CSV table of C-alpha atoms in Angstrom, one decimal:
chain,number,residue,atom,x,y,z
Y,1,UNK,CA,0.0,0.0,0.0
Y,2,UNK,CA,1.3,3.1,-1.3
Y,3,UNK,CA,1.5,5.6,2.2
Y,4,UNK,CA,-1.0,9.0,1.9
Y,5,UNK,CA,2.1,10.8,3.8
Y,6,UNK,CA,5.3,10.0,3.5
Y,7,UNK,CA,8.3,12.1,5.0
Y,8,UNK,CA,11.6,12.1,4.1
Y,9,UNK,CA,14.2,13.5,6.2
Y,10,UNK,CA,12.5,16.6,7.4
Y,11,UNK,CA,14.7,19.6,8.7
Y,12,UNK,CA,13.8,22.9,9.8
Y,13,UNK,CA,15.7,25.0,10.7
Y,14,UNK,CA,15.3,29.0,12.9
Y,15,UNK,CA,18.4,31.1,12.1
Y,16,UNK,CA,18.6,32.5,15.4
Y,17,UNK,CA,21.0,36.0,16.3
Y,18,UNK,CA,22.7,33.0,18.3
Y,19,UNK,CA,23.0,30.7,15.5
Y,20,UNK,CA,21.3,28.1,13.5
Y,21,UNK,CA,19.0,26.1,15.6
Y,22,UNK,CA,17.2,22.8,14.2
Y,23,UNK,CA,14.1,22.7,15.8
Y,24,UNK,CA,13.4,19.5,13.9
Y,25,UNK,CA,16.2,16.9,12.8
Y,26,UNK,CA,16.1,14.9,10.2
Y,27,UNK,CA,12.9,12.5,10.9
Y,28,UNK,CA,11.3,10.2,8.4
Y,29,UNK,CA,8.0,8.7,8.5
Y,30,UNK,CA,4.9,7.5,6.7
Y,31,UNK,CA,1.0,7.2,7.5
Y,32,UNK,CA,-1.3,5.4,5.2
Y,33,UNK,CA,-5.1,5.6,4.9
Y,34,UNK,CA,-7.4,5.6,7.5
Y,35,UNK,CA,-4.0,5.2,9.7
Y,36,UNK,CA,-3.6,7.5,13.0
Y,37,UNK,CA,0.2,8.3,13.5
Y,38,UNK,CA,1.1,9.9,17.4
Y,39,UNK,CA,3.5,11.8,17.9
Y,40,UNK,CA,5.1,12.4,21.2
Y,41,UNK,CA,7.6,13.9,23.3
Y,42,UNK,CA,8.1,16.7,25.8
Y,43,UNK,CA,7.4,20.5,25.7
Y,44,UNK,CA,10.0,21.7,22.9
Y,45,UNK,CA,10.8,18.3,21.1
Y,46,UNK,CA,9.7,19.6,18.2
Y,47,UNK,CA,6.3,18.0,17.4
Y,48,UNK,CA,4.3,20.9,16.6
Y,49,UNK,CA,6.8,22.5,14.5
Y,50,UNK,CA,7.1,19.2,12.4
Y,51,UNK,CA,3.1,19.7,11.7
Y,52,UNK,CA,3.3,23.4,10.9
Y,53,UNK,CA,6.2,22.5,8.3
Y,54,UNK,CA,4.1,19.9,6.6
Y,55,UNK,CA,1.2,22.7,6.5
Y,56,UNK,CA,3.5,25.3,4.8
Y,57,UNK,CA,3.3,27.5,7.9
Y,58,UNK,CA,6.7,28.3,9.5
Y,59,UNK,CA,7.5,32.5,9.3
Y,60,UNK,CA,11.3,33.5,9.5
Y,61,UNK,CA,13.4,33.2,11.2
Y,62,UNK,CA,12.6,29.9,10.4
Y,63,UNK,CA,13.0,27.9,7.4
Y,64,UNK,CA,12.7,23.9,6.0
Y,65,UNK,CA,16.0,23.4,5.1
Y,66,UNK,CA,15.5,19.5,3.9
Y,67,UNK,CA,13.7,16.5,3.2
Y,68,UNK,CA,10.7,15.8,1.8
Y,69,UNK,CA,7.0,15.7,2.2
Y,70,UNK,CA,4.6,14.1,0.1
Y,71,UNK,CA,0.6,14.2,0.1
Y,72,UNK,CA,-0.5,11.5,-2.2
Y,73,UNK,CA,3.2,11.5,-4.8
Y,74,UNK,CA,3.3,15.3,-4.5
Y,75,UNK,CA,6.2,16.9,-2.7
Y,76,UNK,CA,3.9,19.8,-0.6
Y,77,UNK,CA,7.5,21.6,-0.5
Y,78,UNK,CA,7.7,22.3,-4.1
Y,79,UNK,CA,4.4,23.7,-4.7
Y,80,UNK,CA,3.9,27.6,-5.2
Y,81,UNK,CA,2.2,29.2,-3.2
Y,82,UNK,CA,-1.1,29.5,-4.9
Y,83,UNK,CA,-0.8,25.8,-5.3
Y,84,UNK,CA,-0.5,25.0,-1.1
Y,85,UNK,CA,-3.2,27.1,-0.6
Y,86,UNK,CA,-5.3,25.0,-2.8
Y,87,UNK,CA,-4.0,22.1,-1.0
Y,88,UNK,CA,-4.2,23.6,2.9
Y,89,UNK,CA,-8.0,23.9,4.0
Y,90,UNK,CA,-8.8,21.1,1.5
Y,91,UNK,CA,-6.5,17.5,1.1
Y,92,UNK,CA,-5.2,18.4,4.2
Y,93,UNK,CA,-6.3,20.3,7.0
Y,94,UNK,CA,-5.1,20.7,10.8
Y,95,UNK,CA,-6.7,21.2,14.1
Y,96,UNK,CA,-4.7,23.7,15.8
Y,97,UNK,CA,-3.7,23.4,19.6
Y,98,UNK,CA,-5.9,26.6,20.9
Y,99,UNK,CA,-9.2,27.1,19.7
Y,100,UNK,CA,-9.4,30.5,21.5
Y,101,UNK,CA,-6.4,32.2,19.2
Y,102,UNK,CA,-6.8,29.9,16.3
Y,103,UNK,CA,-9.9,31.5,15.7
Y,104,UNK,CA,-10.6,34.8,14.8
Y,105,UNK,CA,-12.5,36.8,17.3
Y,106,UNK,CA,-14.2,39.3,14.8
Y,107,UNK,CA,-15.6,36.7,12.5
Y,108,UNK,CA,-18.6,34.7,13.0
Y,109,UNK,CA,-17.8,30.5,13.3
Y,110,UNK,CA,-19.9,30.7,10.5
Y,111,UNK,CA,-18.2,33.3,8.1
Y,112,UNK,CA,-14.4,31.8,8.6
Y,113,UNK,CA,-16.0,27.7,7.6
Y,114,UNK,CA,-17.9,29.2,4.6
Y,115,UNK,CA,-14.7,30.8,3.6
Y,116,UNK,CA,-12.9,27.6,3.4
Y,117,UNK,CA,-16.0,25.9,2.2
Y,118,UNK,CA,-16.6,28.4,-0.9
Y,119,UNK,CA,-12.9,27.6,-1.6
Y,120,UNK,CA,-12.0,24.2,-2.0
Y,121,UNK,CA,-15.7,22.6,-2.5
Y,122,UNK,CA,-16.7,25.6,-5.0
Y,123,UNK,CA,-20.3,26.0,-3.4
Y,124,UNK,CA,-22.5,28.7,-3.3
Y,125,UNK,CA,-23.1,31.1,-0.2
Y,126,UNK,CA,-26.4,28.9,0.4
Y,127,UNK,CA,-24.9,25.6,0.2
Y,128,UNK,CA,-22.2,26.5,2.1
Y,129,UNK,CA,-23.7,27.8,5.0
Y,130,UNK,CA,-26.2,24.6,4.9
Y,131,UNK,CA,-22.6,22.6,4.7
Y,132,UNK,CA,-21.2,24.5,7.8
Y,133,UNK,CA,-24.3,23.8,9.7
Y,134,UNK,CA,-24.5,20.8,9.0
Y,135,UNK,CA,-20.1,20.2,10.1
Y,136,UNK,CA,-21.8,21.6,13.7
Y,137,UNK,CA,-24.4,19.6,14.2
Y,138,UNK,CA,-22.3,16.3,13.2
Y,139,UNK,CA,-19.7,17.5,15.9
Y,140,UNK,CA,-22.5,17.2,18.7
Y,141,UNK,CA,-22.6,21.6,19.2
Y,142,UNK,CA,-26.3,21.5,19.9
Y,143,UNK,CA,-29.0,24.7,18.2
Y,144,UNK,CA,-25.9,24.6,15.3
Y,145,UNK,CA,-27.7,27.2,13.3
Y,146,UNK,CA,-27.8,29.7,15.7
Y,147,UNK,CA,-23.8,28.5,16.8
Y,148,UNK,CA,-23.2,29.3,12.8
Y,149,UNK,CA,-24.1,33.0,14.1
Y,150,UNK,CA,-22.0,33.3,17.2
Y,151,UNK,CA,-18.4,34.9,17.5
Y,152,UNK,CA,-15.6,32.5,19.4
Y,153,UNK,CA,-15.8,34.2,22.5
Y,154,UNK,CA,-19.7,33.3,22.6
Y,155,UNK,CA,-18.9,29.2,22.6
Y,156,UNK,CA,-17.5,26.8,25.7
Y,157,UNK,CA,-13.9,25.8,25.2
Y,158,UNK,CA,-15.5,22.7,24.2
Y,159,UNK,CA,-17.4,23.7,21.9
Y,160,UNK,CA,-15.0,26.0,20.6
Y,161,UNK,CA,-13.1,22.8,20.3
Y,162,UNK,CA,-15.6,21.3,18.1
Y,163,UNK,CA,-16.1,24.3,16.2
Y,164,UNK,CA,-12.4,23.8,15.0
Y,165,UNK,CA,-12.8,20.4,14.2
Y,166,UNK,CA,-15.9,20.9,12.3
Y,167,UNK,CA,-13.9,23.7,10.5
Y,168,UNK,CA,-11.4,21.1,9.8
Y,169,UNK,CA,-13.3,18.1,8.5
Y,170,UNK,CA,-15.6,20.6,6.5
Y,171,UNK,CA,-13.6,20.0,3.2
Y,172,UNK,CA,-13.2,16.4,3.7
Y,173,UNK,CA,-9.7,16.4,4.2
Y,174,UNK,CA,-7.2,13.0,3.2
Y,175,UNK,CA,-5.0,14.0,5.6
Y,176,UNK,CA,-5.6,15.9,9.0
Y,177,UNK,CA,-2.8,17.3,11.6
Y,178,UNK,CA,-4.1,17.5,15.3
Y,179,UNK,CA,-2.2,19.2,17.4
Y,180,UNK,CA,-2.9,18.8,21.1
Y,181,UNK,CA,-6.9,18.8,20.3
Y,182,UNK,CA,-8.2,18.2,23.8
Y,183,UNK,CA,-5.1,19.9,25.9
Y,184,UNK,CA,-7.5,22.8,27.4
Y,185,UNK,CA,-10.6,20.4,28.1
Y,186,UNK,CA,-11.8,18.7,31.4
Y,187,UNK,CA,-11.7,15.0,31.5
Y,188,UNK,CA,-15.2,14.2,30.4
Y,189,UNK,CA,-15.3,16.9,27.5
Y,190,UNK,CA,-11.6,15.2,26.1
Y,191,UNK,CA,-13.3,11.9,26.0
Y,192,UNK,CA,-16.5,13.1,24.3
Y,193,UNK,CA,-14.2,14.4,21.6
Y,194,UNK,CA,-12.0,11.7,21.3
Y,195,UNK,CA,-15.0,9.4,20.8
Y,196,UNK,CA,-16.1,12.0,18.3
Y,197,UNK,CA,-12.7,12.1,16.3
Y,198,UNK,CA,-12.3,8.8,16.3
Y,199,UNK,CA,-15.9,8.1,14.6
Y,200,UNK,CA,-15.8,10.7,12.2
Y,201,UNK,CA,-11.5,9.5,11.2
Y,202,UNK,CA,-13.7,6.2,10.5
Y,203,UNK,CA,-16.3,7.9,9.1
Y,204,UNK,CA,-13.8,9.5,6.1
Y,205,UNK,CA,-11.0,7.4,5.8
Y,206,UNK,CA,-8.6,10.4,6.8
Y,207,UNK,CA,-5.1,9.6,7.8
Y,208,UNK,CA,-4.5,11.5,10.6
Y,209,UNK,CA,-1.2,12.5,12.1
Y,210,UNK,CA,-2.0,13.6,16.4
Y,211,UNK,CA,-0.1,15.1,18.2
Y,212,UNK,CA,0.0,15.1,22.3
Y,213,UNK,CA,2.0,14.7,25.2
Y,214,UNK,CA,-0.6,12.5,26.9
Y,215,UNK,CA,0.5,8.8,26.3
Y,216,UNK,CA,-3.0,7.7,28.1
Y,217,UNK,CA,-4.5,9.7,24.6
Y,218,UNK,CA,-1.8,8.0,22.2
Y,219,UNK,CA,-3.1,4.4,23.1
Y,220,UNK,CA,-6.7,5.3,22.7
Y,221,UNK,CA,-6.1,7.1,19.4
Y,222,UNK,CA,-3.2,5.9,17.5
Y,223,UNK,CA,-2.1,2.7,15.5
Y,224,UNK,CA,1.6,3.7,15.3
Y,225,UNK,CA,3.7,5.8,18.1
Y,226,UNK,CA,6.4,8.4,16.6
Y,227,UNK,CA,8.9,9.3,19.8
Y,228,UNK,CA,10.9,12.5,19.7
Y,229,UNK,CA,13.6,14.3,21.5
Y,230,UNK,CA,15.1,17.3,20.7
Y,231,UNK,CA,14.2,17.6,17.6
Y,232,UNK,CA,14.9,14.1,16.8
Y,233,UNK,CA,13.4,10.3,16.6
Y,234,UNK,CA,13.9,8.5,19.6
Y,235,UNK,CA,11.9,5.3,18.8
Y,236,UNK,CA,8.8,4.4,16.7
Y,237,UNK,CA,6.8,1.4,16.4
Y,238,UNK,CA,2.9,0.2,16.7
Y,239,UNK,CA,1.8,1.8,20.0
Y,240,UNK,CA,0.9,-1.2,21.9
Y,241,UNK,CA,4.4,-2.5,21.1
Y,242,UNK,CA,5.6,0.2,22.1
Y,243,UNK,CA,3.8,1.6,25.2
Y,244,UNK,CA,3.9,-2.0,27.0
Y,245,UNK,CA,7.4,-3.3,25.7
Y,246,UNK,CA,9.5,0.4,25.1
Y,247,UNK,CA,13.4,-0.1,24.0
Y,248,UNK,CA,14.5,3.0,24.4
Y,249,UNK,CA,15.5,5.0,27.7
Y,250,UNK,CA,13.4,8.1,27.1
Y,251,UNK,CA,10.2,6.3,25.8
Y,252,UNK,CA,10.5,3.6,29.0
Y,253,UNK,CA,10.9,7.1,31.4
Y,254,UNK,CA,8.0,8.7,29.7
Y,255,UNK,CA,5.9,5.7,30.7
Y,256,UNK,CA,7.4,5.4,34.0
Y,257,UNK,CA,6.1,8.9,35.2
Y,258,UNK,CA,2.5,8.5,34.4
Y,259,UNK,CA,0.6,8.0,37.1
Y,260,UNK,CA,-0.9,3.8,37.6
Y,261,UNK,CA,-4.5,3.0,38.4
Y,262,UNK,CA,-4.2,0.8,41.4
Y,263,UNK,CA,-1.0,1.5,42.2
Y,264,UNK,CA,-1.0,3.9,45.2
Y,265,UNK,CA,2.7,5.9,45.2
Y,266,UNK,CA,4.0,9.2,47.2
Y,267,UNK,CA,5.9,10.7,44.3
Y,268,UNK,CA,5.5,10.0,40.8
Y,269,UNK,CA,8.8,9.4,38.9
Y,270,UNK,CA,10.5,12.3,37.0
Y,271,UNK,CA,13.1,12.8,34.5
Y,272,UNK,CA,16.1,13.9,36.3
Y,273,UNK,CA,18.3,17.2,34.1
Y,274,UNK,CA,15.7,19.0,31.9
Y,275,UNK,CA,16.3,19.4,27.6
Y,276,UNK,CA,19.6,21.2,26.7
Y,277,UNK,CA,19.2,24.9,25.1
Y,278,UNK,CA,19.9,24.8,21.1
Y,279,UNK,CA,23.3,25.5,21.9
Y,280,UNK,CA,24.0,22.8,24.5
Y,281,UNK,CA,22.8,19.8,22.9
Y,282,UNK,CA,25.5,17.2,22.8
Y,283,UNK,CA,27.3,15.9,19.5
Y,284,UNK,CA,26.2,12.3,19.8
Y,285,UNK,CA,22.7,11.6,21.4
Y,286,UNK,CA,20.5,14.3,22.3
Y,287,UNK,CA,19.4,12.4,25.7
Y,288,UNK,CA,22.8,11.6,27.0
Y,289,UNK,CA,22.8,13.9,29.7
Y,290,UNK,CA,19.4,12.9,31.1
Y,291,UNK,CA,19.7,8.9,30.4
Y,292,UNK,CA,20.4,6.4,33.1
Y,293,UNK,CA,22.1,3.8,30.8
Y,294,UNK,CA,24.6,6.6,29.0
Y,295,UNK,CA,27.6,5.3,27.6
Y,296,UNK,CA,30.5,6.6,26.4
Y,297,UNK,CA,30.1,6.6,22.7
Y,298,UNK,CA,26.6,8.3,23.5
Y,299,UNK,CA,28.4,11.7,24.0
Y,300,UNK,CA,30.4,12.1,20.9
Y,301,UNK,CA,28.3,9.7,18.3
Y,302,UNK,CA,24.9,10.3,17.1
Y,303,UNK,CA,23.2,6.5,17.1
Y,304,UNK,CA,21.3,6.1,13.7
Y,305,UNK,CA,17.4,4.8,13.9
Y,306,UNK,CA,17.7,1.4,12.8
Y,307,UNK,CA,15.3,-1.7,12.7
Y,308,UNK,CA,14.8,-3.5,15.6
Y,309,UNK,CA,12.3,-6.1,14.5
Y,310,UNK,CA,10.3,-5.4,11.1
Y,311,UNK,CA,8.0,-2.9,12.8
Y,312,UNK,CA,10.4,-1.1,15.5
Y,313,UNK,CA,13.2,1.5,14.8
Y,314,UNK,CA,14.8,3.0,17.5
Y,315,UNK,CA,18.0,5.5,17.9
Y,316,UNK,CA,20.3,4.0,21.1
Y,317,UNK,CA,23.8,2.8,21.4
Y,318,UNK,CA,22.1,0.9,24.9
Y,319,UNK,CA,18.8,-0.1,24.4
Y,320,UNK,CA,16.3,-2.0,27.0
């Protein structure tokens, strides 16, 4: 099966007063129909700039410097500019990470989906309205046509929430980014939309590439698990393999500082050290200074991601 996404050795790069600084370093991977791809990692790692590259969005001082990304055989970095637009808000489409900012206060939920609507699906101002409405109501935002009227500030964070992801699906997307969806919601909200995402991901056939810090989220969610650090790949695999049997150090101390059901403790494990600064990181691998089973090659040689089995790859000199 030939993948909907495929990336190739994605850099990108913010040409700081201090120097270059890749935010993202190098990382490959692939996501085929109807597949959810997770990515996670700590604050900084370098998962939402990874999404905004694939959408076309980074501003100076930042820049892709390398690699490749493809939508269906067509690299989205060497389109013009007319030609992403096309693309963005129709094949593929992301959910950003704060609905609040995301959207614009001054603009009905209703004029900034007919926009997108009137745009890629070439309806009229009739059709499109009854197609935004019709977005709210499938997203569960109860009295939807009077919703199509309101501003953002008007709206719950939840249903703020869904408003995005209506705005998002509108176009019928192949390929959807969510970043952090259900970050700002309370427990029962984040499950309501989950359960929504995941039907409607059914629903279309979209490959979907989410994006979170919350492993409990990943295993509900996601068929594969993409690990970063710093920037880089750390390990990837299919998520159950790799939440229940993780290889490398930072994926097994991720795990190990989530809280157990059943188990009763005083302190939750942490990460001892915090992530280097840009300028800090060390020339071999990234986690060296944080990892419990460091050697001495770690310092001074960057480990390559390599095959473990047919369906693992991790990047460790010392694995588990």
């Amino acid at each position: 099966m030939n993948p909907v996404v495929d990336v190739k050795d994605l850099e990108t790069t913010f040409f700081l007063k201090s120097g270059p600084f890749r935010a993202v370093n190098r990382i490959s991977y692939s996501i085929n129909q109807a597949e959810t791809l997770g990515i996670v990692g700590e604050s900084g790692c370098g998962k939402s700039v990874t999404s905004f590259s694939l959408m076309r969005l980074i501003d100076r001082p930042g820049k892709v410097t390398h690699g490749q990304a493809l939508l269906n055989g067509k690299d989205l970095f060497k389109l013009s500019e007319p030609e992403i637009e096309s693309v963005r808000g129709g094949q593929m489409a992301m959910i950003f990470q704060e609905p609040m900012t995301a959207l614009n206060p001054v603009l009905t939920i209703g004029f900034q989906m007919n926009e997108q609507i009137e745009k890629h699906l070439k309806l009229t101002k009739k059709d499109a309205k009854d197609r935004a409405i019709e977005m709210l109501q499938l997203v569960g935002i109860p009295s939807a046509a009077e919703r199509y009227d309101n501003y953002s500030h008007q709206l719950s964070g939840g249903m703020r929430q869904r408003a995005m992801i209506a705005m998002a699906l509108s176009c019928n997307p192949q390929f959807l980014i969510a970043d952090e969806p259900t970050t700002a919601l309370d427990v029962t909200i984040q499950a309501q939309i989950l359960e929504l995402f995941q039907n409607l991901q059914e629903k279309l056939k979209m490959s979907v590439q989410f994006i979170t810090h919350d492993l409990g989220v990943i295993s509900e969610v996601s068929d594969k698990v993409l690990v970063m650090y710093a920037g880089q790949m750390c390990e990837t695999g299919p998520t159950q393999e790799v939440l229940t049997s993780p290889r490398h150090p930072y994926t097994a101390a991720l795990i190990e500082s989530r809280p157990q059901m059943g188990h009763r403790i005083d302190r939750l494990k942490t990460i001892e050290g915090s992530v280097p600064a840009p300028h800090e990181l060390p020339v071999g691998c990234p986690f060296s200074n944080r990892c419990s089973r460091v050697k001495s090659e770690c310092w001074t040689i960057k480990p390559a991601f390599v095959n473990i089995t047919p369906t693992r790859k991790i990047a460790c000199f010392n694995p588990l």
